[in-house]
C-alpha positions as YAML, in Angstrom:
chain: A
units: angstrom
residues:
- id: 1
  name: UNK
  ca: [10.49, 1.14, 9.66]
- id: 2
  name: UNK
  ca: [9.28, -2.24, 7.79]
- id: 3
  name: UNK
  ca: [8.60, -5.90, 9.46]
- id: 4
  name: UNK
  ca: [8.76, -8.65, 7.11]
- id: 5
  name: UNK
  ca: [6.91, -12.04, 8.64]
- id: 6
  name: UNK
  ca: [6.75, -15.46, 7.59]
- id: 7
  name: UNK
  ca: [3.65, -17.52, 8.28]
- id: 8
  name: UNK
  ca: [2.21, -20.74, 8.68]
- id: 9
  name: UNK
  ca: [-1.80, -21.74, 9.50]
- id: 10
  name: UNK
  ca: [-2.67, -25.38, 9.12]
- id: 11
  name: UNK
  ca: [-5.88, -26.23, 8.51]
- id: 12
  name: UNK
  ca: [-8.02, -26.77, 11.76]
- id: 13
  name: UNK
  ca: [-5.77, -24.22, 13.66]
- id: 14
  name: UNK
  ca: [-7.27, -23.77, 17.11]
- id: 15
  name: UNK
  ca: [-9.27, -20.78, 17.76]
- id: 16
  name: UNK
  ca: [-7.39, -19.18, 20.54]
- id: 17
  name: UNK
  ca: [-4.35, -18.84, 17.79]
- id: 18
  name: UNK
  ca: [-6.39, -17.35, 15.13]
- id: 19
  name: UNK
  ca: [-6.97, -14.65, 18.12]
- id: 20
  name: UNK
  ca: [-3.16, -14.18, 19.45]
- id: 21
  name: UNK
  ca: [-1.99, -13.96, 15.42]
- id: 22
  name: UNK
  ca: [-4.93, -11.26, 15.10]
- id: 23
  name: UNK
  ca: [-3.90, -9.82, 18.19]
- id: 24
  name: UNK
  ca: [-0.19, -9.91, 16.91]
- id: 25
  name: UNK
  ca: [-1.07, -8.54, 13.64]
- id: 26
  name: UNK
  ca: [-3.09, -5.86, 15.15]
- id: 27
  name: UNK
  ca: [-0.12, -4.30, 17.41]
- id: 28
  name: UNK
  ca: [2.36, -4.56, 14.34]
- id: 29
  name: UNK
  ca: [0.49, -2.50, 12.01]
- id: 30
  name: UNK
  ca: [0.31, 0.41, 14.61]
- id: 31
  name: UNK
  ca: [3.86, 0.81, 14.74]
- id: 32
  name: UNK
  ca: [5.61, 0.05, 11.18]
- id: 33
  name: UNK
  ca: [4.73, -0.85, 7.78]
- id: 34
  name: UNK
  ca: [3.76, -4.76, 8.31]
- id: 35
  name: UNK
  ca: [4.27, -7.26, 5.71]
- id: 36
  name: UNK
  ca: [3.50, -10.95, 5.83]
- id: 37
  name: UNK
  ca: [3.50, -13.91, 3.69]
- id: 38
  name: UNK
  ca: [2.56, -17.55, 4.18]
- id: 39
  name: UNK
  ca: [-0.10, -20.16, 3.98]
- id: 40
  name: UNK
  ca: [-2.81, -19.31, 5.54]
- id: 41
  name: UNK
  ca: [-5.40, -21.96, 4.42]
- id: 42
  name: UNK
  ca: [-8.52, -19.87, 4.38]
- id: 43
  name: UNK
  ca: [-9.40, -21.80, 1.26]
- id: 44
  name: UNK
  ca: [-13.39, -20.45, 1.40]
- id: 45
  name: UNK
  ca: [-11.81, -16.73, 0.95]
- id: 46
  name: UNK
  ca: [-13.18, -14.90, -2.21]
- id: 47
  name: UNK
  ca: [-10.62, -11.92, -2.28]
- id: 48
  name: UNK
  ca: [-12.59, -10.23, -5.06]
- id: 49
  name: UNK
  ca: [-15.26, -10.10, -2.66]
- id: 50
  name: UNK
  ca: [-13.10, -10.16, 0.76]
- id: 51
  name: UNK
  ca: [-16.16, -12.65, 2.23]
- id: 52
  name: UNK
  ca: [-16.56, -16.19, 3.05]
- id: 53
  name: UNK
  ca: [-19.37, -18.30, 4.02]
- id: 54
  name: UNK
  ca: [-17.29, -19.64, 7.65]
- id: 55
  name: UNK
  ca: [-17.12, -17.76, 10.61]
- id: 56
  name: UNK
  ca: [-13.06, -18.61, 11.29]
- id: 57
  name: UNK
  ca: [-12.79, -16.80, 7.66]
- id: 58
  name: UNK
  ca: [-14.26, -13.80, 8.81]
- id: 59
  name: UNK
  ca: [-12.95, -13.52, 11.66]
- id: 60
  name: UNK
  ca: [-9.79, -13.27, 9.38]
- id: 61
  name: UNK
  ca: [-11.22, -11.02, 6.70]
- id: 62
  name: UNK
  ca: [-12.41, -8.50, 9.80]
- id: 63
  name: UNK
  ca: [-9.15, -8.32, 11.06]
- id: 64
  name: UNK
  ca: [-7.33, -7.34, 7.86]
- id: 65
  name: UNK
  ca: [-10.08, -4.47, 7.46]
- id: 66
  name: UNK
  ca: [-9.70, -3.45, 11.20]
- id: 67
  name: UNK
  ca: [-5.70, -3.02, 10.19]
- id: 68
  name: UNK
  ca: [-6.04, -1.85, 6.46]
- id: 69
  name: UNK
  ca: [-4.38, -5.02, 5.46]
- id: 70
  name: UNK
  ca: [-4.59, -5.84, 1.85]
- id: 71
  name: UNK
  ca: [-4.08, -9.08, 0.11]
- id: 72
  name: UNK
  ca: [-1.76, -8.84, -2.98]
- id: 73
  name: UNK
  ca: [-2.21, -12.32, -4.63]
- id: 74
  name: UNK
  ca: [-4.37, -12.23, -7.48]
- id: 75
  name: UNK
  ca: [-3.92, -15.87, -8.72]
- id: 76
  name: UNK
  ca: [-4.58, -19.20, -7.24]
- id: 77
  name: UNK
  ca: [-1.55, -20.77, -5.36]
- id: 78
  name: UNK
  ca: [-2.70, -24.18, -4.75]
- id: 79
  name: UNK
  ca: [-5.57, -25.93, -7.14]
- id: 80
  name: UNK
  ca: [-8.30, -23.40, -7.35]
- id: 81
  name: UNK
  ca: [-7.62, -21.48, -4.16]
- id: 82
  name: UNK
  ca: [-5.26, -18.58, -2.94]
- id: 83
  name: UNK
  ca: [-4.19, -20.06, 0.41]
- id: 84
  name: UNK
  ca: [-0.80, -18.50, -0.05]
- id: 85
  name: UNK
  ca: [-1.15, -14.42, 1.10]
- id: 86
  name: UNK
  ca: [0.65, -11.78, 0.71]
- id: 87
  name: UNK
  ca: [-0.71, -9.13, 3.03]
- id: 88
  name: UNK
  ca: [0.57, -5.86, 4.01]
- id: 89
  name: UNK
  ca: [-1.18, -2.48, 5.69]
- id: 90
  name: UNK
  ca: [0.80, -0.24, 2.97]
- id: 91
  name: UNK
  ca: [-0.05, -1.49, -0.63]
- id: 92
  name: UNK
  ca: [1.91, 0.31, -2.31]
- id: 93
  name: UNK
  ca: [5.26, -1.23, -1.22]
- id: 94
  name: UNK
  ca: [4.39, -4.69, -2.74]
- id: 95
  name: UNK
  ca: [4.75, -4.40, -6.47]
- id: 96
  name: UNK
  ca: [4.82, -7.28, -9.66]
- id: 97
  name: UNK
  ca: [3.36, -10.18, -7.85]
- id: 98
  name: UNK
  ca: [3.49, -13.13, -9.80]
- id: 99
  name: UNK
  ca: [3.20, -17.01, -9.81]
- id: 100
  name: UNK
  ca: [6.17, -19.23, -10.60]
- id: 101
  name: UNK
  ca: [5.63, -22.57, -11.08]
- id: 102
  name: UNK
  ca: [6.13, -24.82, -7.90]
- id: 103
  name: UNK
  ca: [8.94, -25.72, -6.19]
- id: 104
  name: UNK
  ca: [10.17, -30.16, -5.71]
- id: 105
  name: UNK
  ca: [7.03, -31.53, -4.99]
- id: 106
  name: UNK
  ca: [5.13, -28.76, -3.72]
- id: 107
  name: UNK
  ca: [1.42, -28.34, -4.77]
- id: 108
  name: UNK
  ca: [1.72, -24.89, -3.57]
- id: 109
  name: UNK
  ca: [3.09, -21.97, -6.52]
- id: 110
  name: UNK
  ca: [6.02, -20.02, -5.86]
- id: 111
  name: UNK
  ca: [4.91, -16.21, -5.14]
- id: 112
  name: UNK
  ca: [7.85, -14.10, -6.76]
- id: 113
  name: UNK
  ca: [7.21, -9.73, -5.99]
- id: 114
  name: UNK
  ca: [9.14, -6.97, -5.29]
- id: 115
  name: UNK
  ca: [8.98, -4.28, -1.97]
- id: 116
  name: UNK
  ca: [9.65, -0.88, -3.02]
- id: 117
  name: UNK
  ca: [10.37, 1.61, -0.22]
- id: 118
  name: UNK
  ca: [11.48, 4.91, -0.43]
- id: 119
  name: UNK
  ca: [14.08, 5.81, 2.29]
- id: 120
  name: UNK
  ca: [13.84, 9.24, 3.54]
- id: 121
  name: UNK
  ca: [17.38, 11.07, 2.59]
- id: 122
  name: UNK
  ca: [18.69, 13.73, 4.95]
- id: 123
  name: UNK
  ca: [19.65, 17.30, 3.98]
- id: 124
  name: UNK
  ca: [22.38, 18.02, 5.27]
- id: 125
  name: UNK
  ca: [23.12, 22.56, 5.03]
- id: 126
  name: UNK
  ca: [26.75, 22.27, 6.16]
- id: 127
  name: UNK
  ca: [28.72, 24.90, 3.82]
- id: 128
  name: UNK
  ca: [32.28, 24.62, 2.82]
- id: 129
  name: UNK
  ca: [34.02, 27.53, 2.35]
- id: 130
  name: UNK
  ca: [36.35, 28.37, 0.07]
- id: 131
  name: UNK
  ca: [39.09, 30.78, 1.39]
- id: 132
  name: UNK
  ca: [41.54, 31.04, -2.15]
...
């Protein structure tokens, strides 16, 4: 079982949203493998470290570790900063992530990956007989 979601944070996003996405996040990734993808616009982020100097950051940064969220994006995706995530609680089903050039007038790269995911295959023991 897999959910896919697209998101969008502006910049100064109220606080009380930051808390209902958490929230939202949070009861996702108990139930199914969670993937989501968007601008975020946590541009103070170091994801080699996973810290920031704002609170609103980690606030973020808490709530991926809370969920075992990881962020996949290695490059930047607009000027020097990764504001575009790719974040899922199962790293292992986001595979080849890679930057793109941009897309019209965007200053924002295009994030091209794959999702791998195994489907479980049934065994099925019915026998056919053969009465010749």
């Amino acid at each position: 079982d897999m959910a896919i979601g697209v998101y969008y944070r502006p910049p100064n996003q109220a606080e009380k949203i930051d808390v209902l996405f958490a929230s939202q996040l949070t009861n996702i990734c108990r139930k199914r493998t969670t993937i989501v993808i968007g601008d975020f616009n946590y541009p103070d982020i170091n994801w080699k470290t996973n810290s920031a100097p704002s609170e609103k950051s980690n606030k973020f940064l808490t709530n991926l570790a809370d969920n075992f969220v990881v962020e996949k994006v290695e490059g930047e995706t607009r000027e020097t900063a990764i504001l575009d995530l790719i974040l899922t609680n199962r790293e292992e089903v986001i595979e080849g992530v890679e930057t793109a050039g941009t897309l019209g007038e965007s200053d924002h790269v295009i994030l091209e990956f794959n999702i791998t995911q195994t489907q479980a295959t049934e065994h099925n023991d019915t026998r056919v007989l053969d009465f010749k």
